[in-house]
């Protein structure tokens, strides 16, 4: 049986520091405005809850909504289909929307979600991600813009922790780690 091992990539402290920076950037960009953060479940749960709590309510009027999409099966390979399992509930027309995602891989999930959200005619739609794996991007989506990114782009590792999973495991790790399989 294959044994799984995890090597730390980003510690809890590093995550917290980078989220502080991102929060200051968001406060500047949305100063005096309202912002609906749409968390893409389940992977961005930890990210959105920590990031939202770092944003000063006197500067930005933050709201949180959720959407659930899945493009992955039980393993580590991306599927070609994006399923929307749960849609947003906030009224998004004329509002600033920020889609908050754990990791951008092929980009198909985010591309589909932003396309769906634009149907509600928000005044703006921005993308915020914890991690980015540009080497995996679908060629048709090479211009996909990530407006807010917590960490510099990473190699094509399969990462877990801080919301990210492998078959639902490891989401509760306080750090992000590289998952590998040993014989
Ligand atoms: P796409 O390909 O649509 O995929 O950009 C985005 C979703 O795929 C999942 N994903 C990962 N999940 N470790 C994970 O735990 C990874 O390294 C990884 N790469 C992609 C993730 O759910 C993301 O929302
Ligand atoms: Mg996800």
GROMACS .gro file of C-alpha atoms and ligand atoms in nm:
model
  208
    1UNK     CA    1   0.000   0.000   0.000
    2UNK     CA    2   0.123   0.351  -0.083
    3UNK     CA    3   0.212   0.569   0.212
    4UNK     CA    4   0.130   0.941   0.189
    5UNK     CA    5   0.381   1.197   0.311
    6UNK     CA    6   0.352   1.573   0.341
    7UNK     CA    7   0.632   1.827   0.319
    8UNK     CA    8   0.556   2.177   0.448
    9UNK     CA    9   0.545   2.438   0.170
   10UNK     CA   10   0.394   2.738   0.349
   11UNK     CA   11   0.376   2.755   0.729
   12UNK     CA   12   0.080   2.889   0.923
   13UNK     CA   13   0.283   3.202   1.007
   14UNK     CA   14   0.369   3.266   0.643
   15UNK     CA   15   0.003   3.225   0.548
   16UNK     CA   16  -0.103   3.469   0.817
   17UNK     CA   17   0.156   3.729   0.711
   18UNK     CA   18   0.063   3.706   0.343
   19UNK     CA   19  -0.306   3.736   0.427
   20UNK     CA   20  -0.228   4.053   0.623
   21UNK     CA   21  -0.070   4.201   0.309
   22UNK     CA   22  -0.365   4.093   0.095
   23UNK     CA   23  -0.612   4.240   0.344
   24UNK     CA   24  -0.433   4.580   0.336
   25UNK     CA   25  -0.444   4.572  -0.044
   26UNK     CA   26  -0.817   4.494  -0.041
   27UNK     CA   27  -0.882   4.771   0.215
   28UNK     CA   28  -0.707   5.019  -0.015
   29UNK     CA   29  -0.881   4.906  -0.330
   30UNK     CA   30  -1.233   4.894  -0.183
   31UNK     CA   31  -1.202   5.180   0.066
   32UNK     CA   32  -1.549   5.306   0.164
   33UNK     CA   33  -1.720   5.045  -0.052
   34UNK     CA   34  -1.911   4.724  -0.007
   35UNK     CA   35  -1.758   4.392  -0.106
   36UNK     CA   36  -1.926   4.054  -0.140
   37UNK     CA   37  -1.665   3.781  -0.096
   38UNK     CA   38  -1.789   3.465  -0.263
   39UNK     CA   39  -1.614   3.165  -0.115
   40UNK     CA   40  -1.576   2.870  -0.348
   41UNK     CA   41  -1.642   2.572  -0.122
   42UNK     CA   42  -1.493   2.367   0.022
   43UNK     CA   43  -1.129   2.448  -0.038
   44UNK     CA   44  -1.142   2.822   0.032
   45UNK     CA   45  -1.318   2.796   0.372
   46UNK     CA   46  -1.008   2.856   0.584
   47UNK     CA   47  -0.872   3.119   0.343
   48UNK     CA   48  -1.190   3.328   0.326
   49UNK     CA   49  -1.257   3.310   0.698
   50UNK     CA   50  -0.905   3.423   0.790
   51UNK     CA   51  -0.883   3.686   0.515
   52UNK     CA   52  -1.225   3.836   0.586
   53UNK     CA   53  -1.140   3.871   0.956
   54UNK     CA   54  -0.826   4.064   0.870
   55UNK     CA   55  -1.022   4.329   0.675
   56UNK     CA   56  -1.123   4.633   0.880
   57UNK     CA   57  -1.501   4.683   0.868
   58UNK     CA   58  -1.453   5.058   0.909
   59UNK     CA   59  -1.275   5.055   0.575
   60UNK     CA   60  -1.466   4.795   0.373
   61UNK     CA   61  -1.821   4.673   0.424
   62UNK     CA   62  -1.756   4.300   0.383
   63UNK     CA   63  -2.027   4.044   0.312
   64UNK     CA   64  -1.968   3.672   0.266
   65UNK     CA   65  -2.153   3.439   0.031
   66UNK     CA   66  -2.076   3.086  -0.083
   67UNK     CA   67  -2.083   2.888  -0.404
   68UNK     CA   68  -1.994   2.525  -0.444
   69UNK     CA   69  -1.838   2.384  -0.756
   70UNK     CA   70  -1.655   2.062  -0.826
   71UNK     CA   71  -1.434   1.970  -1.115
   72UNK     CA   72  -1.241   1.704  -0.930
   73UNK     CA   73  -1.327   1.342  -0.862
   74UNK     CA   74  -1.197   1.160  -0.560
   75UNK     CA   75  -0.832   1.166  -0.663
   76UNK     CA   76  -0.593   1.434  -0.781
   77UNK     CA   77  -0.683   1.468  -1.150
   78UNK     CA   78  -0.892   1.753  -1.287
   79UNK     CA   79  -1.218   1.661  -1.453
   80UNK     CA   80  -1.343   1.834  -1.764
   81UNK     CA   81  -1.681   1.921  -1.618
   82UNK     CA   82  -1.758   2.187  -1.362
   83UNK     CA   83  -2.064   2.112  -1.152
   84UNK     CA   84  -2.234   2.384  -0.952
   85UNK     CA   85  -2.362   2.211  -0.639
   86UNK     CA   86  -2.477   2.520  -0.452
   87UNK     CA   87  -2.532   2.871  -0.588
   88UNK     CA   88  -2.493   3.214  -0.425
   89UNK     CA   89  -2.785   3.361  -0.229
   90UNK     CA   90  -2.692   3.730  -0.200
   91UNK     CA   91  -2.840   3.976  -0.446
   92UNK     CA   92  -2.532   4.057  -0.657
   93UNK     CA   93  -2.666   4.310  -0.904
   94UNK     CA   94  -2.467   4.635  -0.892
   95UNK     CA   95  -2.234   4.507  -0.619
   96UNK     CA   96  -1.859   4.443  -0.599
   97UNK     CA   97  -1.799   4.069  -0.607
   98UNK     CA   98  -1.476   3.890  -0.523
   99UNK     CA   99  -1.455   3.519  -0.599
  100UNK     CA  100  -1.231   3.356  -0.339
  101UNK     CA  101  -1.069   3.030  -0.446
  102UNK     CA  102  -0.811   2.802  -0.286
  103UNK     CA  103  -0.603   2.726  -0.594
  104UNK     CA  104  -0.615   2.800  -0.965
  105UNK     CA  105  -0.510   2.497  -1.164
  106UNK     CA  106  -0.651   2.459  -1.518
  107UNK     CA  107  -0.863   2.770  -1.446
  108UNK     CA  108  -1.182   2.600  -1.560
  109UNK     CA  109  -1.361   2.628  -1.226
  110UNK     CA  110  -1.295   3.000  -1.185
  111UNK     CA  111  -1.369   3.074  -1.547
  112UNK     CA  112  -1.705   2.906  -1.519
  113UNK     CA  113  -1.791   3.065  -1.185
  114UNK     CA  114  -1.706   3.419  -1.299
  115UNK     CA  115  -1.908   3.362  -1.616
  116UNK     CA  116  -2.206   3.254  -1.402
  117UNK     CA  117  -2.172   3.544  -1.158
  118UNK     CA  118  -2.158   3.803  -1.436
  119UNK     CA  119  -2.510   3.694  -1.529
  120UNK     CA  120  -2.623   3.869  -1.207
  121UNK     CA  121  -2.479   4.200  -1.340
  122UNK     CA  122  -2.247   4.285  -1.049
  123UNK     CA  123  -2.066   4.619  -1.078
  124UNK     CA  124  -1.730   4.436  -1.063
  125UNK     CA  125  -1.600   4.080  -1.040
  126UNK     CA  126  -1.247   4.015  -0.916
  127UNK     CA  127  -1.063   3.693  -0.850
  128UNK     CA  128  -0.875   3.618  -0.528
  129UNK     CA  129  -0.677   3.298  -0.482
  130UNK     CA  130  -0.451   3.152  -0.217
  131UNK     CA  131  -0.237   2.961  -0.468
  132UNK     CA  132  -0.173   2.942  -0.841
  133UNK     CA  133  -0.029   2.667  -1.060
  134UNK     CA  134   0.012   2.843  -1.398
  135UNK     CA  135   0.192   2.547  -1.558
  136UNK     CA  136  -0.136   2.357  -1.540
  137UNK     CA  137  -0.348   2.629  -1.704
  138UNK     CA  138  -0.581   2.528  -1.987
  139UNK     CA  139  -0.431   2.693  -2.301
  140UNK     CA  140  -0.766   2.855  -2.375
  141UNK     CA  141  -0.752   3.027  -2.033
  142UNK     CA  142  -0.392   3.149  -2.034
  143UNK     CA  143  -0.512   3.509  -1.998
  144UNK     CA  144  -0.722   3.440  -1.688
  145UNK     CA  145  -0.640   3.725  -1.450
  146UNK     CA  146  -0.595   3.660  -1.079
  147UNK     CA  147  -0.643   4.001  -0.918
  148UNK     CA  148  -0.540   3.905  -0.564
  149UNK     CA  149  -0.295   3.620  -0.502
  150UNK     CA  150  -0.166   3.533  -0.155
  151UNK     CA  151   0.154   3.356  -0.264
  152UNK     CA  152   0.381   3.361  -0.569
  153UNK     CA  153   0.292   3.092  -0.823
  154UNK     CA  154   0.394   2.736  -0.733
  155UNK     CA  155   0.522   2.441  -0.936
  156UNK     CA  156   0.293   2.159  -1.036
  157UNK     CA  157   0.279   2.001  -0.689
  158UNK     CA  158  -0.032   1.848  -0.544
  159UNK     CA  159  -0.084   2.051  -0.231
  160UNK     CA  160  -0.299   1.986   0.074
  161UNK     CA  161  -0.385   2.161   0.399
  162UNK     CA  162  -0.538   2.494   0.494
  163UNK     CA  163  -0.859   2.392   0.317
  164UNK     CA  164  -0.701   2.190   0.037
  165UNK     CA  165  -0.769   1.820   0.035
  166UNK     CA  166  -0.691   1.484  -0.111
  167UNK     CA  167  -1.016   1.285  -0.114
  168UNK     CA  168  -1.146   1.517   0.166
  169UNK     CA  169  -0.845   1.450   0.390
  170UNK     CA  170  -0.596   1.708   0.527
  171UNK     CA  171  -0.817   2.018   0.494
  172UNK     CA  172  -0.766   2.090   0.864
  173UNK     CA  173  -0.385   2.115   0.851
  174UNK     CA  174  -0.288   2.470   0.957
  175UNK     CA  175  -0.018   2.485   0.685
  176UNK     CA  176   0.004   2.410   0.311
  177UNK     CA  177   0.209   2.102   0.227
  178UNK     CA  178   0.317   1.904  -0.078
  179UNK     CA  179   0.159   1.560  -0.086
  180UNK     CA  180   0.355   1.271  -0.221
  181UNK     CA  181   0.307   0.898  -0.232
  182UNK     CA  182   0.577   0.653  -0.126
  183UNK     CA  183   0.582   0.283  -0.219
  184LIG     P1  184  -0.927   2.410  -1.193
  184LIG     O1  185  -0.855   2.304  -1.271
  184LIG     O2  186  -1.069   2.422  -1.236
  184LIG     O3  187  -0.927   2.348  -1.051
  184LIG     O4  188  -0.853   2.540  -1.189
  184LIG     C1  189  -0.946   2.418  -0.941
  184LIG     C2  190  -0.981   2.325  -0.830
  184LIG     O5  191  -0.904   2.205  -0.835
  184LIG     C3  192  -0.864   2.167  -0.708
  184LIG     N1  193  -0.718   2.156  -0.707
  184LIG     C4  194  -0.647   2.112  -0.605
  184LIG     N2  195  -0.686   2.072  -0.483
  184LIG     N3  196  -0.461   2.037  -0.424
  184LIG     C5  197  -0.591   2.033  -0.394
  184LIG     O6  198  -0.626   1.996  -0.283
  184LIG     C6  199  -0.413   2.078  -0.545
  184LIG     O7  200  -0.292   2.079  -0.567
  184LIG     C7  201  -0.513   2.117  -0.640
  184LIG     N4  202  -0.504   2.162  -0.767
  184LIG     C8  203  -0.633   2.186  -0.804
  184LIG     C9  204  -0.910   2.276  -0.616
  184LIG     O8  205  -1.024   2.230  -0.550
  184LIG    C10  206  -0.947   2.392  -0.703
  184LIG     O9  207  -1.059   2.460  -0.652
  185LIG    MG1  208  -1.170   2.425  -0.486
   0.00000   0.00000   0.00000
